[in-house]
Coordinates of C-alpha atoms and ligand atoms in Angstrom, one line a residue:
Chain M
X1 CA -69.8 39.2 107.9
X2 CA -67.6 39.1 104.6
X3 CA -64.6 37.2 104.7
X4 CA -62.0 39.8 104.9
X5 CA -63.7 41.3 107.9
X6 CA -61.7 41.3 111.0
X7 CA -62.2 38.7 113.0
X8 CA -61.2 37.8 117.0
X9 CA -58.6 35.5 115.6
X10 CA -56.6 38.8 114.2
X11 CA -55.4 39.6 117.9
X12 CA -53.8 35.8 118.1
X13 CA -52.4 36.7 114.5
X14 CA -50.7 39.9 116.2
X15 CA -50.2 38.5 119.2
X16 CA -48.1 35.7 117.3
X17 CA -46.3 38.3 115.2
X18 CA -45.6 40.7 118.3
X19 CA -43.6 37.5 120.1
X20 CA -41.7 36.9 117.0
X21 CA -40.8 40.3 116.7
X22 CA -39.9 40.8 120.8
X23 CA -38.3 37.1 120.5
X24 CA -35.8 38.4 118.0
X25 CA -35.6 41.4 119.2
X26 CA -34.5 40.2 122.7
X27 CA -31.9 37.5 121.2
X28 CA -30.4 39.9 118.9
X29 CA -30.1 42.3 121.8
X30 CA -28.6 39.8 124.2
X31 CA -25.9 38.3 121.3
X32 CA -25.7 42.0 120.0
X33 CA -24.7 43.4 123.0
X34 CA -22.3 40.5 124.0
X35 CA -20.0 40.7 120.9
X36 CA -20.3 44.8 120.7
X37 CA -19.0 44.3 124.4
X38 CA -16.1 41.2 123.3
X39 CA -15.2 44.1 120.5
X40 CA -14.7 46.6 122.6
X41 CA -12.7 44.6 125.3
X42 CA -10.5 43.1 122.5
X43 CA -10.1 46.6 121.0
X44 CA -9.2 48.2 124.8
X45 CA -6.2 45.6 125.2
X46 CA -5.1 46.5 121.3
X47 CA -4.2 43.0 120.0
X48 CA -2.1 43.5 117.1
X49 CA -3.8 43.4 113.7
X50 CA -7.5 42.6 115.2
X51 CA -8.4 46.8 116.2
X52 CA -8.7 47.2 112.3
X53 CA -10.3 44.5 111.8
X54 CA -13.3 45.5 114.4
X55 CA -12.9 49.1 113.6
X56 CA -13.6 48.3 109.8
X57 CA -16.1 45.7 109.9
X58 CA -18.2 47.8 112.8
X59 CA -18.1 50.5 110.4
X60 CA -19.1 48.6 107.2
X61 CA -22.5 47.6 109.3
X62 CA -23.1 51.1 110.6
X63 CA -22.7 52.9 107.6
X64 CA -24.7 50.5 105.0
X65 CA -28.6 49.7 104.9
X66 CA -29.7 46.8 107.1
X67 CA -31.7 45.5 104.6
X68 CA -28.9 45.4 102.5
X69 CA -26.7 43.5 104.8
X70 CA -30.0 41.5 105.4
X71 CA -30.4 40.6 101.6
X72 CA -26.8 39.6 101.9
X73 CA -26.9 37.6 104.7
X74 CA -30.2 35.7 103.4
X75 CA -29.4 35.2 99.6
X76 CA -25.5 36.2 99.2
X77 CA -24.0 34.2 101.5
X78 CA -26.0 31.1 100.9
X79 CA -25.3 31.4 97.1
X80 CA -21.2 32.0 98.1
X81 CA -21.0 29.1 100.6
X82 CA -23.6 26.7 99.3
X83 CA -25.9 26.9 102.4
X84 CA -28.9 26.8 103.4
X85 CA -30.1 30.0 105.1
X86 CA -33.5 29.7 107.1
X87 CA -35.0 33.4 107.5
X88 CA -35.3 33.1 111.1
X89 CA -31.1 32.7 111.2
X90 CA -30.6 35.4 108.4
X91 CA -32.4 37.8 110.7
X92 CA -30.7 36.6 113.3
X93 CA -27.1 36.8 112.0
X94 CA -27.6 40.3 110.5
X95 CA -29.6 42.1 113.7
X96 CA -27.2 40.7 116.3
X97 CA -24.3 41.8 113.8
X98 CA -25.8 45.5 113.9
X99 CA -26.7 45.8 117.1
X100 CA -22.9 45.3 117.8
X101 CA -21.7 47.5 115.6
X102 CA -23.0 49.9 117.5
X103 CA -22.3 48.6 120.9
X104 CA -19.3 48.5 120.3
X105 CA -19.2 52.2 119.4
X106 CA -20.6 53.3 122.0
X107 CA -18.9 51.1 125.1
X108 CA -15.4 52.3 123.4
X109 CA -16.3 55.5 123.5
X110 CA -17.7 55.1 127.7
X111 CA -14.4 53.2 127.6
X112 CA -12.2 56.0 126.5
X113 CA -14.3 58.8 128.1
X114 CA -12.5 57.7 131.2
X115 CA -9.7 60.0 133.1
X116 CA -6.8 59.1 132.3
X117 CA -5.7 60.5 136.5
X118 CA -7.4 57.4 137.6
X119 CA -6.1 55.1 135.7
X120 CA -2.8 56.3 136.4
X121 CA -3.4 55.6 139.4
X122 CA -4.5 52.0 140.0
X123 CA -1.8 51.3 137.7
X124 CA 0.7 53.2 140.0
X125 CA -1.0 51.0 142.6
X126 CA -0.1 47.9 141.1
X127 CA -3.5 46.7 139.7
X128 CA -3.2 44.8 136.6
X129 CA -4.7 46.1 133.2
X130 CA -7.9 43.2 133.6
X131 CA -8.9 44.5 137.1
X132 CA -8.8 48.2 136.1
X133 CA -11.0 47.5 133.5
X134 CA -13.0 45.5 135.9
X135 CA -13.0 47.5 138.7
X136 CA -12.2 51.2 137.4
X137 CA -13.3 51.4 133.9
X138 CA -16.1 49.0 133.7
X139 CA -18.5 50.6 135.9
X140 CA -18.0 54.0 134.6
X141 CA -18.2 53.1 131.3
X142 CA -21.4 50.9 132.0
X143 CA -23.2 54.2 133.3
X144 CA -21.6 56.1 130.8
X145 CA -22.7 53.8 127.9
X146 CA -26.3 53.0 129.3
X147 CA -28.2 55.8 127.8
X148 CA -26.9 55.9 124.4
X149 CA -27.7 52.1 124.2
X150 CA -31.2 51.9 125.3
X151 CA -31.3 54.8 122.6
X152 CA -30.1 52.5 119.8
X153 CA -31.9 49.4 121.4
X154 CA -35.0 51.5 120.7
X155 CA -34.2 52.1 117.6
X156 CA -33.2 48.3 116.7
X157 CA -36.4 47.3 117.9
X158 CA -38.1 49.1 114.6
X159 CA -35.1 48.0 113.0
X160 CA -36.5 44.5 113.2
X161 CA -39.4 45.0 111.2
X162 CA -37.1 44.7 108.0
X163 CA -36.9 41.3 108.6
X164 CA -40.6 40.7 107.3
X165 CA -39.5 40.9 103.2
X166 CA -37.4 37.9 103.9
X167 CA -40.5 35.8 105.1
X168 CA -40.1 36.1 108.7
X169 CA -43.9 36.1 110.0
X170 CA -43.2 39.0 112.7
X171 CA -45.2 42.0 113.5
X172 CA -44.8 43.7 110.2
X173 CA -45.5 40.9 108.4
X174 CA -48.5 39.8 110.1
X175 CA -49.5 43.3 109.1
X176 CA -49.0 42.8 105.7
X177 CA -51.5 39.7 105.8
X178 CA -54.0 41.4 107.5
X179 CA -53.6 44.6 105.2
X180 CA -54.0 42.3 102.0
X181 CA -56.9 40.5 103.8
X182 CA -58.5 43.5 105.2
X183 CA -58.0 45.8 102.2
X184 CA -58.3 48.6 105.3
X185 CA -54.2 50.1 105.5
X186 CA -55.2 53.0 107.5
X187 CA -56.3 50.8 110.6
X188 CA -53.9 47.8 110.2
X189 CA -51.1 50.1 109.9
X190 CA -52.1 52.7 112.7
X191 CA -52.7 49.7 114.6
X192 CA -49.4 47.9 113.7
X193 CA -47.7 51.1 114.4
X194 CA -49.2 51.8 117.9
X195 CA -47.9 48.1 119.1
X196 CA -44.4 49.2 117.8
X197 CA -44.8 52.3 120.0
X198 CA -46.0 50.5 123.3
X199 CA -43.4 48.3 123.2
X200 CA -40.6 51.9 122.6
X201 CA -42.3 53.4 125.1
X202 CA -41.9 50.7 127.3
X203 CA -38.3 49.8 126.5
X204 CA -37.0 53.7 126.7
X205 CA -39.1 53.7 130.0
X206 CA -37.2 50.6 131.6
X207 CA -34.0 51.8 130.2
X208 CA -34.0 55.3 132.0
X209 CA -35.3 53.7 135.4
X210 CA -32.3 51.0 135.0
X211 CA -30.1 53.6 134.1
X212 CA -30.9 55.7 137.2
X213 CA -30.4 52.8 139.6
X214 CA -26.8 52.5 138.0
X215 CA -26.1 56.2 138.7
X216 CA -27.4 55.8 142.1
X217 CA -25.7 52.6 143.0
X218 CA -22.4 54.3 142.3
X219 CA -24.0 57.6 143.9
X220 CA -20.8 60.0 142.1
X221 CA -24.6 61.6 140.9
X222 CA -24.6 63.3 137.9
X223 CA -21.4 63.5 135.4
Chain X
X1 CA 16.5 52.3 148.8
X2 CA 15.2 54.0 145.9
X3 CA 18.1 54.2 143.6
X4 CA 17.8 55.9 140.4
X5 CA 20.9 55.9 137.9
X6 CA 21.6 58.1 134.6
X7 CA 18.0 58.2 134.7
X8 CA 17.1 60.0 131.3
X9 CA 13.3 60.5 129.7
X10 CA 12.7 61.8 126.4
X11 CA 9.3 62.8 125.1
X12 CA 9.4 62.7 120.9
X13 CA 12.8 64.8 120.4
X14 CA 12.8 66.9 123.9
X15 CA 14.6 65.5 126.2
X16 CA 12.7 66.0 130.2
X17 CA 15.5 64.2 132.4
X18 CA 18.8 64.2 131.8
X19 CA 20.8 61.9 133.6
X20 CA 19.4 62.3 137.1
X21 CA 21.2 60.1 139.3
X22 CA 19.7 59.5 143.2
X23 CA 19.6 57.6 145.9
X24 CA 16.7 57.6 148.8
X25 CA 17.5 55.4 151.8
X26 CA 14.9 54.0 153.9
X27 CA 13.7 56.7 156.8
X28 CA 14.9 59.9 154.4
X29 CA 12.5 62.4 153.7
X30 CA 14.3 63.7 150.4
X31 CA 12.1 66.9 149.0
X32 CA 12.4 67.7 145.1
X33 CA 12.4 71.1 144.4
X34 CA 12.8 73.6 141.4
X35 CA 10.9 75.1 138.5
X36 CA 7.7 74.6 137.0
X37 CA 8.6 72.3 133.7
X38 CA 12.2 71.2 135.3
X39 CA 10.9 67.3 135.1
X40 CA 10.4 66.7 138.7
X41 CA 6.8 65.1 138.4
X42 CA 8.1 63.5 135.8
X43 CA 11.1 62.2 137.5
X44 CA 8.3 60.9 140.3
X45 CA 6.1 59.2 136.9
X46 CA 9.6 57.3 136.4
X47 CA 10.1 55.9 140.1
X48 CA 6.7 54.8 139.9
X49 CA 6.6 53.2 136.3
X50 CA 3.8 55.5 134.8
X51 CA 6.8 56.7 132.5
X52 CA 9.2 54.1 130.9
X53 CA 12.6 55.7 130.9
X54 CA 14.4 56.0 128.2
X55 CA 18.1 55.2 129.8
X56 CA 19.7 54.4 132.9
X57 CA 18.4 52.3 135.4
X58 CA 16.0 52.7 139.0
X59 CA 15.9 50.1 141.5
X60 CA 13.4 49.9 144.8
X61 CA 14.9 47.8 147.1
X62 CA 16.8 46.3 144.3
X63 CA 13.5 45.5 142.0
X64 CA 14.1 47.1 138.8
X65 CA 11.3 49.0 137.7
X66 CA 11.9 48.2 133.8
X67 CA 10.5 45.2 133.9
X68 CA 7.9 43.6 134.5
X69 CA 8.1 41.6 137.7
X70 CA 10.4 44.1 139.2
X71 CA 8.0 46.7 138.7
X72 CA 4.9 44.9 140.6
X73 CA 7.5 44.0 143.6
X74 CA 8.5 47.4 143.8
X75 CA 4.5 48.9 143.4
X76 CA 3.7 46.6 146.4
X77 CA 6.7 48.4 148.5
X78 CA 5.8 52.1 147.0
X79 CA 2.6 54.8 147.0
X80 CA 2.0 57.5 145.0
X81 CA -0.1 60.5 146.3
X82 CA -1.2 62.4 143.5
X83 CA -1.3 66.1 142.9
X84 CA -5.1 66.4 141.5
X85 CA -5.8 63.3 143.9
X86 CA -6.7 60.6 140.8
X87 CA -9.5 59.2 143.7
X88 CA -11.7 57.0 141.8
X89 CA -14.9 58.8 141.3
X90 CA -17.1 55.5 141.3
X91 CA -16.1 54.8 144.5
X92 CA -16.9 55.9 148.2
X93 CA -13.7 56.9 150.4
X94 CA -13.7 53.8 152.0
X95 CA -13.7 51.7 148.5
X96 CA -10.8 53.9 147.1
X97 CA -8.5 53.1 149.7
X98 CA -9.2 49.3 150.3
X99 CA -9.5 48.8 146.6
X100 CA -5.5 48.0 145.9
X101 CA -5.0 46.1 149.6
X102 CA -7.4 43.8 148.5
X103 CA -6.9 43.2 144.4
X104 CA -3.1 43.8 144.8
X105 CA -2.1 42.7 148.2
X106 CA -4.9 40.1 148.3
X107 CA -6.1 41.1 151.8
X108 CA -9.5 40.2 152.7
X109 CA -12.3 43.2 152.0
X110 CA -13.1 42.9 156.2
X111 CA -9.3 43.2 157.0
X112 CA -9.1 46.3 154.3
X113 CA -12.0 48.2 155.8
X114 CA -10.9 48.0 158.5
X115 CA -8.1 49.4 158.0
X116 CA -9.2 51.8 155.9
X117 CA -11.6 52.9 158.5
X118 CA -8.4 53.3 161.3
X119 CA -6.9 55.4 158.7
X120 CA -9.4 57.5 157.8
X121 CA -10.1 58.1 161.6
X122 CA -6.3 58.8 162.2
X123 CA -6.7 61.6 159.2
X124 CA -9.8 63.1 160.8
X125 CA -12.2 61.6 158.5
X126 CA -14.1 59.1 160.2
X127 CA -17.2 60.1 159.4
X128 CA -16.9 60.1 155.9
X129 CA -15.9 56.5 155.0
X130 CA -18.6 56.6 152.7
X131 CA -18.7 59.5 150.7
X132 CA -17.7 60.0 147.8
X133 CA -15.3 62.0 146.6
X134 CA -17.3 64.5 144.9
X135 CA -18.9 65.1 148.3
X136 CA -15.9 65.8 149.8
X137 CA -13.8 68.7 149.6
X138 CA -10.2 69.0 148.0
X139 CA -8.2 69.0 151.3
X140 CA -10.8 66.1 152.8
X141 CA -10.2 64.1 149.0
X142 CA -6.6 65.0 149.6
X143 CA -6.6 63.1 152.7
X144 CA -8.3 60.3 151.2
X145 CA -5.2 60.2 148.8
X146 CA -3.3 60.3 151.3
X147 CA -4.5 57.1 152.9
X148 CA -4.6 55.1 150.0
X149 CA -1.0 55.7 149.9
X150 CA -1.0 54.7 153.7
X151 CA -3.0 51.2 153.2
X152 CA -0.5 49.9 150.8
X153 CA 1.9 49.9 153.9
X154 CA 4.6 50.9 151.6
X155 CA 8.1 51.3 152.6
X156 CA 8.1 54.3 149.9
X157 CA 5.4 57.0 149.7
X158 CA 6.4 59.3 146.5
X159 CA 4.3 62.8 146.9
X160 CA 3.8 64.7 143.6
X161 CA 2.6 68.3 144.7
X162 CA 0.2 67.3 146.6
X163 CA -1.2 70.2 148.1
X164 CA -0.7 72.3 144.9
X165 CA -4.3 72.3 144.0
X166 CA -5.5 73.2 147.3
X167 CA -6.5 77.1 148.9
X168 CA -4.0 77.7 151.8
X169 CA -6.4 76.5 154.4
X170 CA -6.7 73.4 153.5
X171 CA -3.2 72.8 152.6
X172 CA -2.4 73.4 156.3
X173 CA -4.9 70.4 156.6
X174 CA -3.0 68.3 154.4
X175 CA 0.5 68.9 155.9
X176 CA -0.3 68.2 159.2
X177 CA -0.8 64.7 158.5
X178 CA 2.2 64.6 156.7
X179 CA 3.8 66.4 159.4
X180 CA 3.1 63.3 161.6
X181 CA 3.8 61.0 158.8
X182 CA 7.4 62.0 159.0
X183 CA 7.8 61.8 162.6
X184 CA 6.6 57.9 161.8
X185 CA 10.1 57.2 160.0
X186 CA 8.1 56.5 156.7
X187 CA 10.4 57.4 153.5
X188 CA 9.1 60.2 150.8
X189 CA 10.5 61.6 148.2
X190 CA 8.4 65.1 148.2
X191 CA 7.7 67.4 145.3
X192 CA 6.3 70.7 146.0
X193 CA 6.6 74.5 146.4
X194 CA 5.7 74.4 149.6
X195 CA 9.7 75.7 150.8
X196 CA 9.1 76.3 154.4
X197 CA 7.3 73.3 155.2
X198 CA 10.1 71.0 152.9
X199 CA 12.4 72.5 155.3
X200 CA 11.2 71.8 158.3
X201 CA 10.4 68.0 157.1
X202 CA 13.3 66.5 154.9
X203 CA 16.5 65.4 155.7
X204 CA 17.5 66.4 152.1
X205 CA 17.1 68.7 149.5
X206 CA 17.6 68.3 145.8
X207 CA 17.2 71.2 143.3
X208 CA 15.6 70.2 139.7
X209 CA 17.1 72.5 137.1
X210 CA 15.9 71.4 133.3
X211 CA 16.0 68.1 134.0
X212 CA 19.3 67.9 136.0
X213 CA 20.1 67.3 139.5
X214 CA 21.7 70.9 140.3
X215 CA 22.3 70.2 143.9
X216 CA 21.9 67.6 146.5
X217 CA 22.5 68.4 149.9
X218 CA 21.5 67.5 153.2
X219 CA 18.5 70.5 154.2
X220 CA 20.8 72.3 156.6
X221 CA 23.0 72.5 154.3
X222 CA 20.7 73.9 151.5
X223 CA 19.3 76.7 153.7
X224 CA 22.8 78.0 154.4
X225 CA 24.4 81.2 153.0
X226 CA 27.6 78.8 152.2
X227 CA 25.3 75.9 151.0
X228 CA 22.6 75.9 148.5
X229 CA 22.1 79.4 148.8
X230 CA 25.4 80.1 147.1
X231 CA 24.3 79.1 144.0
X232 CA 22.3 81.9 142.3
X233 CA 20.0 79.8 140.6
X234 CA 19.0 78.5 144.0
X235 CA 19.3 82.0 145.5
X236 CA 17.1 83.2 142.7
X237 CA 14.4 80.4 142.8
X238 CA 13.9 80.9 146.9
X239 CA 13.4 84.7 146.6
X240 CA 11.1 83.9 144.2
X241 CA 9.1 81.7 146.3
X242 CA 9.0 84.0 148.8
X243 CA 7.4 87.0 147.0
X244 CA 4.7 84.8 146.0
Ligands
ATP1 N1 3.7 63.0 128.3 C1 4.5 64.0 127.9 N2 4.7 64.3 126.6 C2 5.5 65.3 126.2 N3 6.1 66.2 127.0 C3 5.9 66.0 128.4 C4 5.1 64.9 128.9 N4 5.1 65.0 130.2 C5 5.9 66.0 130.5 N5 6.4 66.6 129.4 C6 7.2 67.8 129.4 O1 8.3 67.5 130.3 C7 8.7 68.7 130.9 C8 8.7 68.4 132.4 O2 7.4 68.2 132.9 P1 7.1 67.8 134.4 O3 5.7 67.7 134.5 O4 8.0 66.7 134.8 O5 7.6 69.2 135.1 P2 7.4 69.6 136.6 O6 8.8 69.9 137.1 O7 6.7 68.6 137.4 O8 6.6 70.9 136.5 P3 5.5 71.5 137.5 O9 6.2 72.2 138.6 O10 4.8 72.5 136.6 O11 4.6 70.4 137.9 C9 7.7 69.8 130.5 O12 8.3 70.6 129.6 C10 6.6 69.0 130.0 O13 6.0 69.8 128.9
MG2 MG1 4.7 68.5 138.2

């Protein structure tokens, strides 16, 4: 057996990179979605001067390279502010960042996709602005915005692989050291590329059952 | 009483109501009619604060609906029943109507059901507490409108065309129960084409002629040759009605 054989120990090497990449994933996912969520609500009750704000700064991070905002993050910032930046919090800071961005796209667009009749309404019926959006707009924009953001969830979760040229030792990355190891691309990278796709699969999978039990628990079937 | 002063809207530089000036007292049933475009559902959009008008003043039972506190006073006295029904789609019959009893009135959800559950039965829908409203049919979502107005126990139920977007059969549906509302003393102001029925329900008639109050009378009154039907406009609109 030469040296750069593979070896048993390889599937702990993925197995370690796979977790880093899901553990990331899943943080950036949760903060992600919170803030994309905050910017939306802020944006729905129109406080003066922030809507631009969000609007501009959402559309800055859609519309430029995440590794480019990921360089920034890891070496700009750090070099403005006199920092230290650990990898781990560069990727952090810049994925939760993107993902959003495009939350908040999408939950102000399920937010504004909503009849203006029946909002008339509970406001005719005395309910304050908070428990409309509670209890008339929140649930239709939830299974409104559902679809679209397992969709972009998907794709954030390939997104993350980016995050290996700063150092971070995720999936990609342990793919790399295997690859230089190895010298065999075609099966690291097939192999690499597969996990990715399980775990896709999987998410896009969970996504369209939860998003079915959110249809159904409301019942109003297909809009 | 509903009282409504000078009340004028404009939208950008046309001007919708124009110094509309009207006083509902409690137990009147005061129908609104006139021409499609003449202002009355916005006149309606103004009593119930979904409009901010742009002078004069309106007072329900003396809250002023301009400002803020008088407005929620006078949304926890008043109803609206909507011409396209504005039922929220989301929720099942029973969850439209409780839904403003219990985050507005602060009832308990038990005490709103059941309500909401006498009501439905008294409008012939007891079966259907929890459907939704896309699985019922416009005179049945009508209804459900209807009772949502109803478990608000307001002292004002305002009724913007409400069976205009129904087929004839079912409008018969919907005015019987408003039929029996009015024989329950409850106060409307009532928008609709619907002449004979106005007739044989209000206790007064106003006419809505490009944003002006052309006439105010007492319904009698409006129906006779000497009355409202002296004025031509009137004359006019009524034989209109009738040929359609
Ligand atoms: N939000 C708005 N912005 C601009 N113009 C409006 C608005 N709402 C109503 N208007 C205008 O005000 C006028 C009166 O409208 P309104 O809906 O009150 O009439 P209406 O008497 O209820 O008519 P209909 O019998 O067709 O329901 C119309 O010319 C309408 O175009
Ligand atoms: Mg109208």
């Amino acid at each position: 057996m030469r040296f750069a054989d593979f070896t048993p120990f390889d599937l702990v090497l993925l197995a370690q990179g796979l977790g880093v990449s899901l553990a990331l994933f899943l943080t950036t996912t949760v903060a992600g979605l919170l803030l994309g969520l905050g910017f939306a609500v802020v944006h729905h009750f129109r406080f003066p001067f922030v809507n631009p704000l969000i609007v501009a700064v959402t559309e800055a991070l859609k519309n430029s390279p995440v590794l480019v905002q990921l360089f920034l993050v890891f070496f700009g910032i750090p070099a403005l502010m006199q920092i230290r930046m650990t990898p781990a919090s560069a990727a952090f800071i810049t994925l939760s960042l993107n993902t959003a961005a495009f939350a908040f796209v999408i939950i102000r667009a399920g937010i504004e996709s909503i009849d203006r009749d029946q909002i008339d309404a509970a406001e005719a019926f005395g309910l304050r602005r908070i428990q409309i959006l509670r209890r008339v707009i929140g649930p239709q924009a939830l299974a409104f915005s559902i679809g679209p953001i397992v969709g972009i969830l998907v794709n954030q979760l390939q997104v993350t692989s980016l995050i290996s040229v700063i150092g971070v030792f995720d999936l990609t990355k342990i793919g790399n050291i295997l690859n230089l190891r190895t010298l065999e691309p075609f099966i690291v990278w097939a192999v690499i590329g597969s996990i990715y796709y399980v775990c896709a699969k999987i998410l896009a999978h969970s996504g369209a059952r939860l998003e079915r039990r959110i249809r159904r628990s409301y019942a109003w079937g297909e809009v | 009483m509903i009282r409504i002063k000078d009340l004028v809207k404009t939208f950008d530089d046309s001007t919708v109501l124009d110094g509309v000036t009207l006083d509902v007292n409690a137990g009147e049933i005061v129908t609104v009619l006139g021409a499609s475009g003449s202002g009355k559902s916005t006149l309606i959009r103004c009593i119930n604060g979904l409009e901010r008008p742009s002078g004069g003043t309106i007072t329900v039972d003396g809250n002023d609906v301009t400002t803020k506190a008088g407005l929620a006073a006078s949304r926890r006295i008043s109803a609206t029943v909507f011409q396209l029904f504005n039922l929220y789609p989301h929720m099942t019959a029973l969850g439209n109507i409780t839904l403003a009893p219990v985050e507005v009135l602060g009832k308990s959800k038990a005490e709103a059901e059941e309500q909401a559950r006498a009501l439905l039965a008294k409008v012939g829908l007891a079966g259907h507490a929890d459907k939704y409203p896309q699985q019922l049919s416009g005179g049945q979502r009508q209804r459900v409108g209807i009772c949502r107005a109803l478990a608000m126990q307001p002292r004002y139920i305002l009724l913007d065309e409400v069976t205009s977007a129904l087929d004839p059969e079912t409008t018969g549906e919907v005015l019987d129960i408003l039929q029996k509302l009015a024989t329950e003393a409850t106060t409307m102001v009532f928008v609709t084409h619907e002449v004979a029925f106005a007739r044989s329900i209000s206790t007064r008639i106003v006419f809505m002629e490009a944003g002006k109050l052309l006439v105010d009378m007492p319904t009698e009154e409006f129906f006779a040759e000497n009355g409202g039907l002296a004025v031509p406009r009137i004359r006019q609109f009524l034989s209109q009605i009738r040929k359609d």
